[in-house]
Coordinates of C-alpha atoms in Angstrom, one line a residue:
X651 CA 5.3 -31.3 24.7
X652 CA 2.4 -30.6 26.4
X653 CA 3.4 -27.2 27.8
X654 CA 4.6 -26.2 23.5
X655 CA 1.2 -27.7 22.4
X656 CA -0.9 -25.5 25.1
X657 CA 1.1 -22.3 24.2
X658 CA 0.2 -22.9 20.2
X659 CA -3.7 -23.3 21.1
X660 CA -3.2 -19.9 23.4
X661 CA -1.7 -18.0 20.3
X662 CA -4.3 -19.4 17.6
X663 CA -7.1 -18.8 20.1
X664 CA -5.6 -15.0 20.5
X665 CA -4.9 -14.4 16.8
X666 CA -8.5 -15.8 16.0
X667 CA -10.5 -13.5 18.8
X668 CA -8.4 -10.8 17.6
X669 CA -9.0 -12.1 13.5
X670 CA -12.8 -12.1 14.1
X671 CA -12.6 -8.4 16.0
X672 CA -10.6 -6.9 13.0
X673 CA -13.0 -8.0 10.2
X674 CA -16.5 -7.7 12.4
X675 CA -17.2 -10.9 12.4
X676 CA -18.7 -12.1 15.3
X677 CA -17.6 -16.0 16.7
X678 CA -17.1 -18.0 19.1
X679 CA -13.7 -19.7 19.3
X680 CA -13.9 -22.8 21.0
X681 CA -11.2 -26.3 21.3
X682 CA -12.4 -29.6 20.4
X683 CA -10.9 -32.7 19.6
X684 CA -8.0 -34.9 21.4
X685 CA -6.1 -32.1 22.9
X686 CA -9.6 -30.4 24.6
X687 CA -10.4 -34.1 25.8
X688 CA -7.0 -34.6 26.8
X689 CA -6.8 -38.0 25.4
X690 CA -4.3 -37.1 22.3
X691 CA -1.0 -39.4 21.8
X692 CA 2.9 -38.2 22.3
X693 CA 4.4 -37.0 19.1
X694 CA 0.5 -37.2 17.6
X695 CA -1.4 -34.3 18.9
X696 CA -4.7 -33.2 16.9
X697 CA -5.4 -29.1 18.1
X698 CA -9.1 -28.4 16.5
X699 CA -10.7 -25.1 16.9
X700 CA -13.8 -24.5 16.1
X701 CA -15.3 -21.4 14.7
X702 CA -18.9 -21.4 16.1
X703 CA -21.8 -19.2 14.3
X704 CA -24.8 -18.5 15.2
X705 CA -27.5 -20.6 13.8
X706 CA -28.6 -17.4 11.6
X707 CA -26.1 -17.1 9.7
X708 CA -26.3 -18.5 6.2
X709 CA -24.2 -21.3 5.0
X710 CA -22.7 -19.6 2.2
X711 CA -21.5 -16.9 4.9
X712 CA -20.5 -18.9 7.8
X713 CA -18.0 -20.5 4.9
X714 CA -16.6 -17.7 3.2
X715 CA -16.4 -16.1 7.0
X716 CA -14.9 -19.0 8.2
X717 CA -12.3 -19.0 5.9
X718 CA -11.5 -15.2 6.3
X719 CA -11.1 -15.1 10.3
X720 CA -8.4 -18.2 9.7
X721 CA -6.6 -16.9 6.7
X722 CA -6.4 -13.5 8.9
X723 CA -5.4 -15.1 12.1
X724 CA -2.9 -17.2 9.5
X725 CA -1.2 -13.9 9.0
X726 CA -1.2 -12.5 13.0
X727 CA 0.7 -15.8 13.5
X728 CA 2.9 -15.4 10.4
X729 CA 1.8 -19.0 10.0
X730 CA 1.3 -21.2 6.2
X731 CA -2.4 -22.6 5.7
X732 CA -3.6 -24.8 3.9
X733 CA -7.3 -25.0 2.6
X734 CA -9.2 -28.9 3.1
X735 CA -12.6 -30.0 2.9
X736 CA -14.6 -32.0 4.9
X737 CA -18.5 -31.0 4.9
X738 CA -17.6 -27.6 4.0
X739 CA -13.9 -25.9 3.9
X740 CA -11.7 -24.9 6.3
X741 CA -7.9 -24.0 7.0
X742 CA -4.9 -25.8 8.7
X743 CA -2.7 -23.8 10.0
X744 CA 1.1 -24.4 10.2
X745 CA 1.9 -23.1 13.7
X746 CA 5.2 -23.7 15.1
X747 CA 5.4 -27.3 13.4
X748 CA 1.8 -27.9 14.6
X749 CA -1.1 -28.8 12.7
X750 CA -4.1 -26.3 13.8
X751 CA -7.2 -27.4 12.1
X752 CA -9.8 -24.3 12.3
X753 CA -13.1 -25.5 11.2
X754 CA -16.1 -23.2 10.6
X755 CA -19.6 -24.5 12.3
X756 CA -22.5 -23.8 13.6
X757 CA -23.4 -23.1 17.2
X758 CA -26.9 -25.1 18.3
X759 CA -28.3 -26.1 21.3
X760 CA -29.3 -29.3 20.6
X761 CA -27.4 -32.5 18.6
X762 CA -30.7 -32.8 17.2
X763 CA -30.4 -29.2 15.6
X764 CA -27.7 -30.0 13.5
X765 CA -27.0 -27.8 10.4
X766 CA -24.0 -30.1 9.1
X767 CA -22.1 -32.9 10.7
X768 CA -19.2 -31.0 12.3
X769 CA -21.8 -29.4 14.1
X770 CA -21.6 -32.6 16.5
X771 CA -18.1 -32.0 17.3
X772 CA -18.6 -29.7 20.2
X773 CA -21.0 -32.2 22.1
X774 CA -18.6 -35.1 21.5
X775 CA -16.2 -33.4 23.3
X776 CA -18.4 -32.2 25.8
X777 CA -19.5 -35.8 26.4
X778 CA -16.3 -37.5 26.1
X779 CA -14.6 -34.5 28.9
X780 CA -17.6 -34.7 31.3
X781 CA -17.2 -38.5 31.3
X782 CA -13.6 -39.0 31.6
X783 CA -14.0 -36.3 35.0
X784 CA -15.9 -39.1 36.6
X785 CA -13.2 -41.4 36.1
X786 CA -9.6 -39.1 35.3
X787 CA -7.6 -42.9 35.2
X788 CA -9.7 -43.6 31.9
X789 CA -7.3 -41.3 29.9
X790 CA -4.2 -43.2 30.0
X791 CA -6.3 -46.3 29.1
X792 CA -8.0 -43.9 26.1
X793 CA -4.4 -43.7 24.9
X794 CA -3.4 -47.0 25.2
X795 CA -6.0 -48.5 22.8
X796 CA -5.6 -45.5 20.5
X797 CA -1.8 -46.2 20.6
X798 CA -3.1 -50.3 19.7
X799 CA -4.9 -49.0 17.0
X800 CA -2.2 -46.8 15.5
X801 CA -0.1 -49.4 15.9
X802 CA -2.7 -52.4 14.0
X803 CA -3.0 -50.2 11.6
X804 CA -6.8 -49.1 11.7
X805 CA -6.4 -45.7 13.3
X806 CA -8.5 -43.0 11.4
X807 CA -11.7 -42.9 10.3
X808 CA -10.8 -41.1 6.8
X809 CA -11.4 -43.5 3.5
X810 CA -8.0 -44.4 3.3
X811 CA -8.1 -46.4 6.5
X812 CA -11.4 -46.8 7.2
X813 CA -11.0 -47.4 10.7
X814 CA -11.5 -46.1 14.2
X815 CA -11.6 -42.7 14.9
X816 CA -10.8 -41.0 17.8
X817 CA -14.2 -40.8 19.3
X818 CA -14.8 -43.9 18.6
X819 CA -11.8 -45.5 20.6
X820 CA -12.7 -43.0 23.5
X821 CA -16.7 -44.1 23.3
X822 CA -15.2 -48.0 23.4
X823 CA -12.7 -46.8 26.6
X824 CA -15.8 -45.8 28.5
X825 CA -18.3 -48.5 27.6
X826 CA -15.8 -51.4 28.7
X827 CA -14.0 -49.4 31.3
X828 CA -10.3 -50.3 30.3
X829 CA -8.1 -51.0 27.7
X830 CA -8.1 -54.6 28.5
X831 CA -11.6 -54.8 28.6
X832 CA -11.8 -53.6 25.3
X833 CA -9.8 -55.8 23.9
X834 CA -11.2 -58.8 25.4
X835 CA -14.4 -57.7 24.4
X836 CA -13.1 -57.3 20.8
X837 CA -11.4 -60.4 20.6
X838 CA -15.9 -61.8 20.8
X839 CA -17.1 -59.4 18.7
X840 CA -18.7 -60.6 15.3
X841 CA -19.9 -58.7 12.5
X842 CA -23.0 -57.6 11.4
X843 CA -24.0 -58.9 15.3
X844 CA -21.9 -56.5 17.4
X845 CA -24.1 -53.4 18.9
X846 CA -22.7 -51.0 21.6
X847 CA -24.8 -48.9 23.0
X848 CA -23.7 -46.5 25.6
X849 CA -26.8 -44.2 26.7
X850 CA -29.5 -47.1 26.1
X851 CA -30.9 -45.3 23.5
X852 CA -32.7 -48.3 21.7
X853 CA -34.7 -51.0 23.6
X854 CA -34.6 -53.8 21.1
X855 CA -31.4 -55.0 19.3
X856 CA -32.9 -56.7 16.5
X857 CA -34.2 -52.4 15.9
X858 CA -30.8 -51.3 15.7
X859 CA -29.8 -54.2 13.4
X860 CA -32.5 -53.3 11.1
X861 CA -31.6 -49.3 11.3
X862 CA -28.0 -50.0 10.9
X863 CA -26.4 -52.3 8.6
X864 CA -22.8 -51.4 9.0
X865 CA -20.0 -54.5 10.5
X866 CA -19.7 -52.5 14.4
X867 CA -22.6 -50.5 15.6
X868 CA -21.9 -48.1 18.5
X869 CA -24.8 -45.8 18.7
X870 CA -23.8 -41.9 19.1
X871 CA -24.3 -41.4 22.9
X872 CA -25.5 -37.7 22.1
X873 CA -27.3 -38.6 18.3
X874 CA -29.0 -41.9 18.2
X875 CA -29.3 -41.2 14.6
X876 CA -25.8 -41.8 14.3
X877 CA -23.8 -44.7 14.3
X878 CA -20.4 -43.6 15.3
X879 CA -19.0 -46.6 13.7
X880 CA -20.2 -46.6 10.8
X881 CA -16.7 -45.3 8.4
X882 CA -15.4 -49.1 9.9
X883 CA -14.8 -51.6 7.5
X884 CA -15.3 -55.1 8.2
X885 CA -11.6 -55.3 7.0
X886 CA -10.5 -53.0 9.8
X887 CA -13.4 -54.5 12.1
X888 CA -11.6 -58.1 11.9
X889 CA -8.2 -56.6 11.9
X890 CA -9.2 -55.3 14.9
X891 CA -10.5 -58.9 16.5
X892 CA -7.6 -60.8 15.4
X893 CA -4.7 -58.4 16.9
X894 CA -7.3 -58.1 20.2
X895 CA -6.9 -62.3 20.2
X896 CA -3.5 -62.1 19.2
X897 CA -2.3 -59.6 21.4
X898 CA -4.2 -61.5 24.9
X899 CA -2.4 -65.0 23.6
X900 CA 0.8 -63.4 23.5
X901 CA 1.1 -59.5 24.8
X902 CA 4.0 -57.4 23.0
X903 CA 5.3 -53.9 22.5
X904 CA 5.0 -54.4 19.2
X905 CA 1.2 -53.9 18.7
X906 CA 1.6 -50.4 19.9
X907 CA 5.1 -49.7 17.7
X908 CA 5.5 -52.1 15.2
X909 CA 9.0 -52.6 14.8
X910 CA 10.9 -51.4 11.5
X911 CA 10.3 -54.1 8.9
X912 CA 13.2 -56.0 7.5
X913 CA 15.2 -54.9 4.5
X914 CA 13.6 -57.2 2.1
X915 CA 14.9 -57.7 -1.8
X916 CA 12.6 -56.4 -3.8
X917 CA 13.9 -56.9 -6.7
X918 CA 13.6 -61.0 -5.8
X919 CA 10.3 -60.5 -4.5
X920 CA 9.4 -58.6 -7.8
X921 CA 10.9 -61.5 -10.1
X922 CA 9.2 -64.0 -8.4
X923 CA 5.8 -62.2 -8.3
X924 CA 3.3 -61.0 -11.3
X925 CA 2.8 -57.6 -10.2
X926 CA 2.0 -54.6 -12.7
X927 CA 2.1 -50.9 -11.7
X928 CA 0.4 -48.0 -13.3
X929 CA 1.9 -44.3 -12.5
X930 CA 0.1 -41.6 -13.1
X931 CA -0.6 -38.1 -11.6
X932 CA -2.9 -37.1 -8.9
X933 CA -5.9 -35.0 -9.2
X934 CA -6.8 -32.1 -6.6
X935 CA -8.9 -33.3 -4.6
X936 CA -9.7 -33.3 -1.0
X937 CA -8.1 -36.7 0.4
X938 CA -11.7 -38.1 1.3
X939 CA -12.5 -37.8 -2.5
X940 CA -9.3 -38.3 -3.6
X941 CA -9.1 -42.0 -1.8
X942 CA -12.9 -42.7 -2.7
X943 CA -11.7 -42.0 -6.3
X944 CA -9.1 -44.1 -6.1
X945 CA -10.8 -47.2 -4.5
X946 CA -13.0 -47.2 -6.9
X947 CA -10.6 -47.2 -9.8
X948 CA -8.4 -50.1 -8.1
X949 CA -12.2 -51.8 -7.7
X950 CA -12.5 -50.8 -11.6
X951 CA -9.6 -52.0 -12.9
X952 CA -9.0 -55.2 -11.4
X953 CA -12.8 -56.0 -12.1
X954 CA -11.8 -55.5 -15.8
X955 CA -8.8 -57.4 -15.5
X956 CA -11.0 -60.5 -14.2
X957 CA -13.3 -60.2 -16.6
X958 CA -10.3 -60.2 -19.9
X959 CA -9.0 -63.5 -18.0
X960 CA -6.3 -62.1 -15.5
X961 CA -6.8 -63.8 -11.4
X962 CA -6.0 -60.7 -9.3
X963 CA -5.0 -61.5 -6.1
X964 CA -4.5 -58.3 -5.0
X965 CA -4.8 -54.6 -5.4
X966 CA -3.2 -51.5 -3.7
X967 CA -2.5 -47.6 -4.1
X968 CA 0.4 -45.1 -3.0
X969 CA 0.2 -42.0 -3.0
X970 CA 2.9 -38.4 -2.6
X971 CA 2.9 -35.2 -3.7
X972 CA 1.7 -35.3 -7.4
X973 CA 2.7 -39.4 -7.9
X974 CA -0.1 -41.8 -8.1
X975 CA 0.9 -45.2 -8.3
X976 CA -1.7 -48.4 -8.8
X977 CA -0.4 -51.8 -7.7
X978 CA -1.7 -54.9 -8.3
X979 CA -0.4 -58.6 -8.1
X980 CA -1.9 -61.0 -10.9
X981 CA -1.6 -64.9 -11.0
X982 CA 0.6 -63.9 -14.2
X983 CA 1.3 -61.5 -16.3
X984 CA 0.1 -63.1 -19.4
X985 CA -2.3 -65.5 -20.8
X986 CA -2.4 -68.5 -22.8
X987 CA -2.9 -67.4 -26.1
X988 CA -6.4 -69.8 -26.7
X989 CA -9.4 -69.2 -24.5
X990 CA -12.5 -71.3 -24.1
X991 CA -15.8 -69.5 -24.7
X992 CA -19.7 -70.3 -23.9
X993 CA -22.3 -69.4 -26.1
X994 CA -26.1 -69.4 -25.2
X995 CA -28.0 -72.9 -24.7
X996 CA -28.9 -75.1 -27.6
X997 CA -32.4 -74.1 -27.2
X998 CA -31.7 -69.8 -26.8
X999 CA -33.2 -68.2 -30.0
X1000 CA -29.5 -66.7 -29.9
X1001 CA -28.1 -70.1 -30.6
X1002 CA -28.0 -69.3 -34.9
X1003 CA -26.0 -65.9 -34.9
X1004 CA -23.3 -67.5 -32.2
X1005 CA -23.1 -70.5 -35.0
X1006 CA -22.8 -68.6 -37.9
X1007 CA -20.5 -66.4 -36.4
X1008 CA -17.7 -68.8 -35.9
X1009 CA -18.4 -70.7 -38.7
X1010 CA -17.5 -68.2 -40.3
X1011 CA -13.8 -67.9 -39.3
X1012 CA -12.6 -67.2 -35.2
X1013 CA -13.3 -70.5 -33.4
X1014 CA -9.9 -72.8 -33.8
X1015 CA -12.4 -75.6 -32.2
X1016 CA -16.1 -75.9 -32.5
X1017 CA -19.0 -74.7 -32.2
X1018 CA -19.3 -78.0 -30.5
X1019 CA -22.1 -79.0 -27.8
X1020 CA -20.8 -79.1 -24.2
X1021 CA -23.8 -79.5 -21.5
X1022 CA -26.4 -77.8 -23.3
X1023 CA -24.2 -74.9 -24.5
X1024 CA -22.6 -73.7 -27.4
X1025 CA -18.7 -73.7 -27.2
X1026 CA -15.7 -72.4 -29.1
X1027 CA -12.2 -72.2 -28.2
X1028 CA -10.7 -68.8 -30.1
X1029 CA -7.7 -67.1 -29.7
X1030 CA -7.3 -64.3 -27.3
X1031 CA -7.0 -60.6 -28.1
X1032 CA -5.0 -59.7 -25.3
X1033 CA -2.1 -61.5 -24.1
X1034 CA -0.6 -59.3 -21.8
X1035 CA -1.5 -57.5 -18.9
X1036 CA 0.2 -53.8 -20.5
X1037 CA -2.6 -54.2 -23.5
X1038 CA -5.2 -55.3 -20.9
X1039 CA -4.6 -52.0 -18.8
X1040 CA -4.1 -49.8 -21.7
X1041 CA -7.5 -51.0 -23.9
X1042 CA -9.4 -50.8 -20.1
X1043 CA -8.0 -47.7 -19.6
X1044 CA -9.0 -46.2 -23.0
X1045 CA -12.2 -47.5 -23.0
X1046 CA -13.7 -47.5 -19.5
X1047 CA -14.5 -45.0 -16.5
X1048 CA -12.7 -46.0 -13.6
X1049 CA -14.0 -42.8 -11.6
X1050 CA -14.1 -38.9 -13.4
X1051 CA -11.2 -37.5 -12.0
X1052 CA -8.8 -40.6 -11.9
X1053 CA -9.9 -41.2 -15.8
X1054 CA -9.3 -37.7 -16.3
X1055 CA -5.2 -38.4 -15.0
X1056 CA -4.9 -41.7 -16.5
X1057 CA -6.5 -40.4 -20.1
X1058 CA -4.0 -37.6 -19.6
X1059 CA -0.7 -39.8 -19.5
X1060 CA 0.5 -42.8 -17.6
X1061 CA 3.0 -45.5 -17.5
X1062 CA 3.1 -49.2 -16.9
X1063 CA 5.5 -51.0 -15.2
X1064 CA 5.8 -55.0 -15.2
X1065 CA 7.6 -57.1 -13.0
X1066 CA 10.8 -56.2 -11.3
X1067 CA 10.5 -52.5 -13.2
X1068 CA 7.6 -52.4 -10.7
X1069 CA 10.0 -51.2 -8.4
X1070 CA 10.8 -47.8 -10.8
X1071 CA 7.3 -46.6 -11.1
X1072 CA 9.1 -43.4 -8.1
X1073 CA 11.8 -42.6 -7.1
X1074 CA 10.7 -42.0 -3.1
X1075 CA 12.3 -44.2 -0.8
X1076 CA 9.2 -44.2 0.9
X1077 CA 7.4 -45.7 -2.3
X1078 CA 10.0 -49.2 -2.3
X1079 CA 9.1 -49.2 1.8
X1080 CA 5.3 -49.1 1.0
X1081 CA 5.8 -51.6 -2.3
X1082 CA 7.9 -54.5 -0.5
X1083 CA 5.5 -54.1 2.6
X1084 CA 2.3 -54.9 0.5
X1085 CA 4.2 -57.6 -1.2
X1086 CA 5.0 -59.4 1.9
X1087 CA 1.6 -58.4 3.4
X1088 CA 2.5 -60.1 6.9
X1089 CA 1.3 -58.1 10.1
X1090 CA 4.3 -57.6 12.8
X1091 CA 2.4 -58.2 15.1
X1092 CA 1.4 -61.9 13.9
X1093 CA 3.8 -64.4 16.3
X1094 CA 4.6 -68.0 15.6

């Protein structure tokens, strides 16, 4: 593998040099990334070549440049592309079954120069390379704790996991000196109190605590601006912990390949849950955007569902091709057709229209005094969680370009139909996985 992955960066390198020569475009093609560090996983190899400008060059050119040298060297390779956005656009290229990311940026001198934040790249692979020749054993134990957090789940610093990226887990290699030092200093950390360091850039903690305000600090060894850490969740952060504790109670393969789950029945999981699905389609977006949108509207939605009466336990999304699906698991699927509702205090000057309102008709029970409130019992509009969903969806923004899908067309599916909302094989896997929501690397 190694030898196939080295002869794709040769050819992209060649078709790029020879991309840029054709159309006068002067660049400097340079890897980054996993495979220039030589830390990248079997079967998992990230090739990133960067397209470096000089700092004269004008934004507006270095992108539409960019994007011409790799749609060119696309062609010299007879490859497929595919345009993504990050802090400005660039091309993957399909090479031989490998992903080739080639990212326009700007050449500087200085971390400190920085025109946008892929600029950074180059001297986090610098730093990470000239490290790792001072101690060569530190790869294998880079790729162990990447493999761990592939394997836990919090691998990738895009939205969708917000986890650790791959600098990161390198950065946390060389500060502890092993994979098993990492993890035993993982299994201490706490959040909000845990700040790494490397280059002793700040003096005083309690600074960095104040500058910083994200659960893991690890302070960019070449921008102490940064905190490389920062896209981490305290979800992933604690995930992270507990599997570090779990795994140094009890070592096992299976933090590092999970084994295949269990066939479970979804359809008996499905009856015995409340869980309500809403399909819909998915806007074109790039997936940083598209998964921001989409946290939000689970956020949105379930926040409106709380606030008509529904307990949401929990919320999740799936995503392929053009299918969005919303999941989420209710204490039930309906509610009690009476609900009990507070008015202001006896003494609020809004204490008169809340009367008169339900003395006029509305209020089964009351307005009676309960504490020092008004109170009324009144029948629900909603009942069901389908009219819940359809009125929230109607009537509230749950994030522009997810609104724009839903408003658009949609579908709802309750209980066991849950399991209908796509036909993908992978979408049942995904569905009964949430549903049991039990890590496989948790042991009795």
């Amino acid at each position: 593998e190694r030898r196939r992955v080295a002869r794709v960066v040769d050819e992209t390198l060649r078709a790029l040099e020879r991309a840029s020569r054709e159309l006068g475009v002067n660049v400097v093609a340079e890897v980054e990334g996993s495979f220039a560090k030589d830390t990248w996983l079997a079967g998992d190899v990230d090739i990133d070549i960067f397209l470096l400008f000089s700092p004269a060059t004008p934004l507006d050119e270095l992108r539409r440049q960019g994007l011409l040298v790799a749609r060119r060297a696309a062609e010299v390779l007879g490859a497929g592309w595919e345009e993504r956005y990050a802090s400005h656009p660039y091309l993957t290229l399909k090479v031989e079954g490998y992903s080739v990311d080639v990212v326009p940026a700007y050449r500087v001198d200085s971390p400190l120069e920085i025109r946008s934040p892929v600029d950074r790249t180059p001297f986090h692979t610098m730093y990470v390379r000239r490290s790792l020749e001072e101690r060569p054993g530190l790869r294998d134990e880079v790729r162990l704790l990447k493999r761990f957090a592939k394997g836990i789940g919090v691998y990738g610093a895009e939205i969708r996991v917000e986890g650790f990226s791959g600098y990161l887990l390198e950065l946390l290699t060389l500060h502890y000196g092993s994979f098993k030092s990492t993890i035993e200093a993982a299994a201490k950390w706490r959040p909000y109190r845990t700040v790494i360091d490397p280059e002793h850039h700040y003096g005083d903690l309690r600074e960095v605590l104040r500058k910083f305000r994200e659960p893991l600090v690890v302070i960019d060894p070449v921008d102490p601006r940064r905190n490389v850490a920062s896209p981490v969740s305290i979800e992933s952060m604690c995930k992270f912990i507990a599997a570090s504790r779990a795994f140094l109670r009890a070592p096992s393969i299976s933090f590092f390949y999970p084994p295949e789950r269990a066939e479970y029945a979804l359809d008996e999981l499905l009856r015995s849950r409340a869980v309500v699905a809403i399909k819909t389609s998915i806007p074109r977006l790039p997936e940083d955007v598209l998964w921001g949108q989409i946290k939000r509207a689970l956020r949105a939605l379930s926040n409106g569902l709380e606030r008509a009466g529904f307990v949401v336990y929990s919320s999740h999304a799936w995503t392929s091709g053009e299918e969005l699906v919303l999941l989420f698991e209710l204490e039930s699927l309906t509610l009690s057709p009476l609900e009990k509702h507070y008015g202001p205090p006896v003494y609020s000057d809004h204490d008169v229209r809340f009367i008169s309102k339900y003395l006029e008709g509305g209020a089964v029970a009351g307005p009676y005094i309960e504490g020092d409130r008004w109170v009324v019992i009144r029948r629900r509009k909603l009942h069901s969680v389908e009219q819940a969903l359809a009125k929230l969806i109607s009537a509230y923004n749950v994030g522009e370009h997810i609104t724009e899908c839903l408003r658009r067309g949609y579908e709802i599916y309750v209980g066991p139909r849950v399991a209908d909302a796509s036909a993908n094989p992978e979408y049942r896997a995904r569905l009964a996985s949430w549903l049991v929501r039990r890590y496989p690397w948790l042991s009795s």
